[in-house]
Amino acid sequence: MRATLLYAADDVRVEDVADPKIQNPTDAVVRIVLSCICGSDLWPYKSAPPTDTPRHMGHEFLGVVEETGSDVTAVQRGDVVVAPFVYSDNTCAYCREGLQTSCVHGGRWGVKGVDGGQGEAARVPYADGTLVKLPAGEDSELLPDLLTLSDILCTGYHAARTAGVQRGDTVTVVGDGAVGLAGVISAKLLGAEQIILMGRHSARTDLGRAFGATDVVAERGEDGIAAVKELTGGEGTRKVLECVGLKDALVQSFGVVRDGGTISRVGAPQFTDVPFGFGDFMRNITLTGGVAPARAYIEELMPHILDGSIRPGRVFDRTVGLEKIGEGYRAMSDREALKVLIRP
């Protein structure tokens, strides 16, 4: 089959790799119908050193089950399914707590002999625990929306949930990327009254307004902090969703959060020293977040897509075939595209 491999920064290729096969009785093989490029894929795309053992790329996909191992009972050949961005058995102690990202048998796509999501097919370990059957055909117009359940919608929702967003809250979303926009959708779903989106790309912030943002702040730094406080009577917002992963975004979050408020950080962190000093400690700020256990949220969020109340697939503003995926990476890296959909 054809699959996407990363050889070095700015060097992503589509090459022939071994076809996926059932290796364990809990496996399934899925023919990929849709996948996409994640903002977190851009970090290695921009920085990976050259290698002779390229990395298999992609962790967001949905498709059709082609084959199942003898122990698989939850899905069968022909089912349309979505895969969360990590696989898990969904039965261990962590999974039962809704923390599938810490599954004792789980892991990440594209490493340790497991296929990536940006290819024609993938072997799915622990298929019963990982895959979620979709009530849609492989030609459904809802598939791009349902694909967001693989990662970004659940990540934005995790930010809102761990921040404790509730009805009547004031919320700032830092970042106008796909996850930030999903954070806007999620804050609205949970009943936030005021949602301030911090971003300076008008096409993205316009979409954010369509998703439920009540205000947009394009300024950054002290000017951005001042703008948020002006919108909130000088206080800042009770909840802040940090959806970027850069230190400056976290500093901005501390600047716009109200005393006694909560910051949830779900942007994949590209730094190690967290700027949480004595001054913010004295303000009783709560810092939470982390990687989203997408599998825990899929069934909860899916009905909102199926009934048309949310359309998160609108974040996909470009579509390419698998063989043109390099163009998709370049477009996202150069900020020419928000999120690129891949049709193998």
Coordinates of N, CA, C and O in Angstrom, one line a residue, residues 205-314:
T205 N -10.9 33.5 12.4 CA -11.7 34.0 13.4 C -13.2 34.3 12.9 O -14.1 34.2 13.8
D206 N -13.4 34.5 11.7 CA -14.7 34.5 11.1 C -15.4 33.2 11.3 O -16.6 33.2 11.7
L207 N -14.7 32.1 11.1 CA -15.3 30.8 11.3 C -15.5 30.6 12.8 O -16.5 30.0 13.2
G208 N -14.6 31.1 13.6 CA -14.8 31.1 15.1 C -16.1 31.8 15.5 O -16.8 31.3 16.4
R209 N -16.4 32.9 14.9 CA -17.7 33.6 15.2 C -18.9 32.7 14.8 O -19.9 32.6 15.5
A210 N -18.7 32.1 13.6 CA -19.8 31.2 13.2 C -20.0 30.0 14.2 O -21.1 29.5 14.4
F211 N -18.9 29.6 14.8 CA -19.0 28.5 15.8 C -19.5 28.9 17.1 O -19.8 28.1 18.0
G212 N -19.5 30.2 17.4 CA -20.0 30.6 18.7 C -19.2 31.7 19.4 O -19.6 32.1 20.5
A213 N -18.1 32.1 18.9 CA -17.3 33.2 19.6 C -18.1 34.5 19.6 O -18.6 34.9 18.5
T214 N -18.2 35.1 20.7 CA -18.9 36.4 20.8 C -18.0 37.6 20.6 O -18.5 38.6 20.2
D215 N -16.7 37.4 20.7 CA -15.8 38.5 20.5 C -14.5 37.9 19.9 O -14.1 36.7 20.2
V216 N -13.7 38.7 19.2 CA -12.4 38.3 18.7 C -11.4 39.4 19.1 O -11.7 40.6 19.0
V217 N -10.3 38.9 19.6 CA -9.2 39.8 19.9 C -8.0 39.4 19.1 O -7.5 38.3 19.2
A218 N -7.6 40.3 18.2 CA -6.5 40.0 17.3 C -5.1 40.4 17.9 O -4.1 39.9 17.5
E219 N -5.1 41.3 18.9 CA -3.8 41.7 19.5 C -3.2 40.6 20.3 O -3.9 39.7 20.8
R220 N -1.9 40.7 20.5 CA -1.2 39.8 21.3 C -0.5 40.6 22.4 O -0.5 41.8 22.5
G221 N 0.2 39.8 23.3 CA 1.0 40.5 24.4 C 0.1 41.4 25.3 O -1.1 41.1 25.5
E222 N 0.7 42.4 25.8 CA 0.0 43.3 26.7 C -1.2 43.9 26.0 O -2.3 44.2 26.7
D223 N -1.2 44.2 24.7 CA -2.3 44.8 24.1 C -3.5 43.8 24.0 O -4.6 44.2 24.2
G224 N -3.1 42.5 23.8 CA -4.2 41.5 23.8 C -4.8 41.3 25.2 O -6.0 41.2 25.3
I225 N -4.0 41.3 26.2 CA -4.5 41.2 27.6 C -5.4 42.4 27.9 O -6.5 42.2 28.5
A226 N -5.0 43.6 27.5 CA -5.8 44.8 27.8 C -7.1 44.7 27.1 O -8.2 45.1 27.6
A227 N -7.1 44.2 25.8 CA -8.4 44.1 25.1 C -9.3 43.1 25.7 O -10.6 43.4 25.8
V228 N -8.8 41.9 26.2 CA -9.7 41.0 26.9 C -10.3 41.6 28.2 O -11.5 41.4 28.5
K229 N -9.4 42.3 28.9 CA -9.9 42.8 30.2 C -11.0 43.9 29.9 O -11.9 44.1 30.7
E230 N -10.8 44.7 28.8 CA -11.8 45.7 28.5 C -13.1 45.0 28.2 O -14.2 45.6 28.5
L231 N -13.1 43.9 27.6 CA -14.3 43.1 27.3 C -15.0 42.5 28.5 O -16.1 42.0 28.4
T232 N -14.2 42.4 29.6 CA -14.7 41.7 30.7 C -14.7 42.5 32.0 O -14.5 42.0 33.1
G233 N -14.9 43.8 31.9 CA -15.0 44.7 33.0 C -13.8 44.8 33.8 O -13.8 45.0 35.0
G234 N -12.6 44.5 33.2 CA -11.3 44.7 33.8 C -10.8 43.4 34.5 O -9.7 43.4 35.0
E235 N -11.6 42.3 34.5 CA -11.3 41.1 35.3 C -10.5 40.1 34.5 O -9.7 39.4 35.0
G236 N -10.8 39.9 33.2 CA -10.4 38.7 32.5 C -11.5 37.6 32.6 O -12.6 37.9 33.2
T237 N -11.3 36.5 32.0 CA -12.3 35.5 31.9 C -12.1 34.4 33.0 O -10.9 34.1 33.4
R238 N -13.1 33.7 33.4 CA -13.0 32.7 34.4 C -12.3 31.5 33.9 O -11.6 30.7 34.7
K239 N -12.4 31.2 32.6 CA -11.8 30.0 32.0 C -11.0 30.4 30.8 O -11.5 31.2 30.0
V240 N -9.9 29.8 30.6 CA -9.0 30.0 29.5 C -8.6 28.7 28.9 O -8.1 27.8 29.6
L241 N -8.8 28.6 27.6 CA -8.4 27.3 26.8 C -7.2 27.7 26.0 O -7.2 28.5 25.1
E242 N -6.0 27.1 26.4 CA -4.8 27.4 25.6 C -4.6 26.3 24.6 O -4.3 25.1 24.9
C243 N -4.7 26.6 23.3 CA -4.8 25.7 22.2 C -3.7 25.8 21.2 O -3.9 25.5 20.0
V244 N -2.5 26.3 21.7 CA -1.4 26.5 20.8 C -0.2 25.6 21.1 O 0.3 24.9 20.2
G245 N 0.2 25.7 22.3 CA 1.4 24.8 22.7 C 2.7 25.6 22.8 O 3.7 25.0 23.1
L246 N 2.7 26.9 22.6 CA 3.9 27.7 22.7 C 3.9 28.5 24.0 O 2.8 28.8 24.6
K247 N 5.1 28.8 24.5 CA 5.2 29.4 25.8 C 4.5 30.8 25.8 O 3.8 31.1 26.8
D248 N 4.6 31.5 24.7 CA 3.9 32.8 24.7 C 2.4 32.7 24.8 O 1.8 33.6 25.4
A249 N 1.9 31.6 24.3 CA 0.4 31.4 24.4 C 0.0 31.2 25.9 O -1.0 31.6 26.3
L250 N 0.9 30.4 26.6 CA 0.6 30.2 28.0 C 0.7 31.5 28.8 O -0.1 31.8 29.7
V251 N 1.8 32.3 28.5 CA 1.9 33.6 29.2 C 0.7 34.4 28.9 O 0.2 35.1 29.8
Q252 N 0.2 34.4 27.7 CA -1.0 35.2 27.3 C -2.2 34.7 28.2 O -3.0 35.5 28.7
S253 N -2.3 33.4 28.4 CA -3.4 32.8 29.1 C -3.4 33.3 30.6 O -4.4 33.6 31.1
F254 N -2.2 33.3 31.2 CA -2.1 33.8 32.5 C -2.5 35.3 32.6 O -3.1 35.7 33.6
G255 N -2.2 36.0 31.5 CA -2.6 37.4 31.5 C -4.1 37.7 31.4 O -4.6 38.7 31.9
V256 N -4.8 36.8 30.7 CA -6.2 37.1 30.5 C -7.2 36.3 31.5 O -8.4 36.6 31.5
V257 N -6.6 35.4 32.3 CA -7.5 34.7 33.2 C -7.8 35.6 34.4 O -7.0 36.3 34.9
R258 N -9.0 35.5 34.9 CA -9.5 36.1 36.1 C -8.9 35.5 37.3 O -8.6 34.3 37.3
D259 N -8.7 36.3 38.4 CA -8.2 35.7 39.6 C -9.2 34.6 40.1 O -10.4 34.8 40.0
G260 N -8.7 33.5 40.5 CA -9.5 32.4 40.9 C -9.9 31.5 39.7 O -10.7 30.6 39.9
G261 N -9.5 31.9 38.5 CA -9.9 31.2 37.3 C -9.0 30.0 37.0 O -8.1 29.6 37.7
T262 N -9.4 29.4 35.8 CA -8.7 28.1 35.4 C -8.2 28.2 34.0 O -8.9 28.7 33.1
I263 N -7.0 27.8 33.8 CA -6.4 27.7 32.5 C -6.3 26.2 32.1 O -5.7 25.4 32.9
S264 N -6.8 25.8 31.0 CA -6.6 24.4 30.5 C -5.7 24.4 29.3 O -6.1 25.1 28.3
R265 N -4.6 23.8 29.3 CA -3.7 23.8 28.2 C -3.7 22.4 27.5 O -3.5 21.4 28.0
V266 N -4.1 22.5 26.2 CA -4.2 21.3 25.4 C -3.3 21.4 24.1 O -3.2 20.4 23.4
G267 N -2.7 22.6 23.9 CA -1.8 22.7 22.8 C -0.6 21.8 23.1 O 0.0 21.9 24.2
A268 N -0.1 21.0 22.1 CA 1.0 20.1 22.3 C 2.2 21.0 22.7 O 2.7 21.8 21.9
P269 N 2.8 20.9 23.9 CA 3.8 21.8 24.4 C 5.1 21.7 23.7 O 5.6 20.6 23.6
Q270 N 5.6 22.8 23.3 CA 6.9 22.9 22.6 C 8.0 23.5 23.6 O 8.9 24.1 23.1
F271 N 7.7 23.4 24.9 CA 8.6 24.0 25.9 C 8.5 23.2 27.1 O 7.6 22.4 27.3
T272 N 9.5 23.4 28.0 CA 9.5 22.6 29.3 C 9.3 23.4 30.5 O 8.7 22.9 31.5
D273 N 9.7 24.7 30.5 CA 9.6 25.5 31.8 C 8.3 26.2 31.7 O 8.1 27.1 30.9
V274 N 7.5 25.9 32.7 CA 6.1 26.5 32.7 C 6.2 27.8 33.5 O 6.6 27.8 34.7
P275 N 5.8 29.0 32.9 CA 5.9 30.3 33.6 C 4.8 30.5 34.6 O 3.8 31.2 34.4
F276 N 4.9 29.8 35.8 CA 3.8 29.8 36.8 C 4.5 30.2 38.1 O 4.9 29.4 38.9
G277 N 4.7 31.5 38.2 CA 5.5 32.1 39.3 C 4.6 32.4 40.5 O 3.4 32.2 40.6
F278 N 5.3 33.1 41.5 CA 4.6 33.4 42.8 C 3.4 34.3 42.6 O 2.4 34.2 43.2
G279 N 3.5 35.3 41.6 CA 2.4 36.2 41.4 C 1.2 35.5 41.0 O 0.1 35.8 41.5
D280 N 1.3 34.6 40.1 CA 0.1 33.8 39.6 C -0.4 32.9 40.7 O -1.6 32.6 40.8
F281 N 0.6 32.3 41.4 CA 0.2 31.5 42.6 C -0.7 32.3 43.6 O -1.7 31.8 44.1
M282 N -0.3 33.5 43.8 CA -1.1 34.4 44.7 C -2.5 34.7 44.2 O -3.4 35.1 44.9
R283 N -2.7 34.6 42.9 CA -4.0 34.8 42.3 C -4.9 33.6 42.3 O -6.0 33.7 41.8
N284 N -4.4 32.5 42.9 CA -5.2 31.3 42.9 C -5.7 30.8 41.6 O -6.8 30.4 41.3
I285 N -4.7 30.8 40.6 CA -5.0 30.3 39.3 C -4.8 28.8 39.3 O -3.9 28.2 39.9
T286 N -5.7 28.1 38.7 CA -5.6 26.6 38.5 C -5.1 26.4 37.1 O -5.7 26.9 36.1
L287 N -4.1 25.6 36.9 CA -3.5 25.2 35.6 C -3.8 23.7 35.5 O -3.3 22.8 36.3
T288 N -4.5 23.3 34.4 CA -4.9 21.9 34.2 C -4.8 21.7 32.7 O -4.1 22.4 31.9
G289 N -5.4 20.6 32.2 CA -5.4 20.2 30.8 C -4.6 18.9 30.6 O -4.7 18.0 31.4
G290 N -3.9 18.9 29.5 CA -3.2 17.6 29.1 C -3.7 17.1 27.8 O -4.6 17.6 27.1
V291 N -3.2 15.9 27.5 CA -3.6 15.3 26.2 C -5.0 14.7 26.3 O -5.4 14.2 27.4
A292 N -5.8 14.9 25.3 CA -7.2 14.5 25.4 C -7.4 13.0 25.2 O -6.9 12.5 24.2
P293 N -8.1 12.4 26.1 CA -8.5 11.0 25.8 C -9.7 10.9 24.9 O -10.9 10.8 25.3
A294 N -9.4 11.1 23.6 CA -10.5 11.2 22.6 C -11.5 10.1 22.7 O -12.8 10.4 22.6
R295 N -11.1 8.9 23.0 CA -12.0 7.8 23.0 C -13.1 8.0 24.0 O -14.2 7.5 23.9
A296 N -12.8 8.7 25.1 CA -13.8 8.9 26.1 C -14.9 9.8 25.7 O -16.0 9.8 26.4
Y297 N -14.7 10.7 24.7 CA -15.7 11.7 24.3 C -16.4 11.4 23.1 O -17.4 12.1 22.8
I298 N -16.0 10.4 22.3 CA -16.6 10.2 21.0 C -18.1 10.0 21.0 O -18.9 10.7 20.3
E299 N -18.6 9.1 21.8 CA -20.0 8.8 21.8 C -20.8 10.0 22.4 O -21.9 10.2 22.0
E300 N -20.2 10.8 23.3 CA -20.8 12.0 23.8 C -21.0 13.1 22.8 O -22.0 13.8 22.7
L301 N -20.0 13.2 21.9 CA -20.0 14.3 21.0 C -20.7 14.0 19.6 O -21.2 14.8 19.0
M302 N -20.7 12.7 19.3 CA -21.2 12.3 18.0 C -22.6 12.7 17.7 O -23.0 13.2 16.6
P303 N -23.6 12.6 18.7 CA -24.9 13.0 18.4 C -25.1 14.5 18.0 O -26.0 14.8 17.2
H304 N -24.2 15.4 18.5 CA -24.3 16.8 18.1 C -23.9 17.0 16.6 O -24.4 17.9 16.0
I305 N -23.1 16.1 16.1 CA -22.8 16.1 14.7 C -23.9 15.5 13.9 O -24.3 16.1 12.8
L306 N -24.4 14.4 14.3 CA -25.5 13.7 13.6 C -26.7 14.5 13.5 O -27.4 14.4 12.4
D307 N -27.1 15.3 14.5 CA -28.3 16.1 14.4 C -28.0 17.5 13.8 O -29.0 18.3 13.7
G308 N -26.8 17.8 13.4 CA -26.5 19.0 12.6 C -26.3 20.2 13.5 O -26.1 21.3 13.0
S309 N -26.3 20.0 14.8 CA -26.1 21.2 15.7 C -24.7 21.8 15.7 O -24.5 22.9 16.0
I310 N -23.7 20.9 15.3 CA -22.4 21.4 15.1 C -21.8 20.9 13.8 O -22.2 19.8 13.4
R311 N -21.0 21.7 13.2 CA -20.4 21.2 11.9 C -18.9 21.5 12.0 O -18.3 22.3 11.3
P312 N -18.2 20.7 12.8 CA -16.7 20.9 13.0 C -15.9 20.7 11.8 O -14.8 21.2 11.7
G313 N -16.4 19.9 10.8 CA -15.7 19.7 9.6 C -15.5 20.9 8.7 O -14.7 20.8 7.8
R314 N -16.1 22.0 9.1 CA -15.8 23.3 8.4 C -14.4 23.7 8.6 O -14.0 24.6 7.8

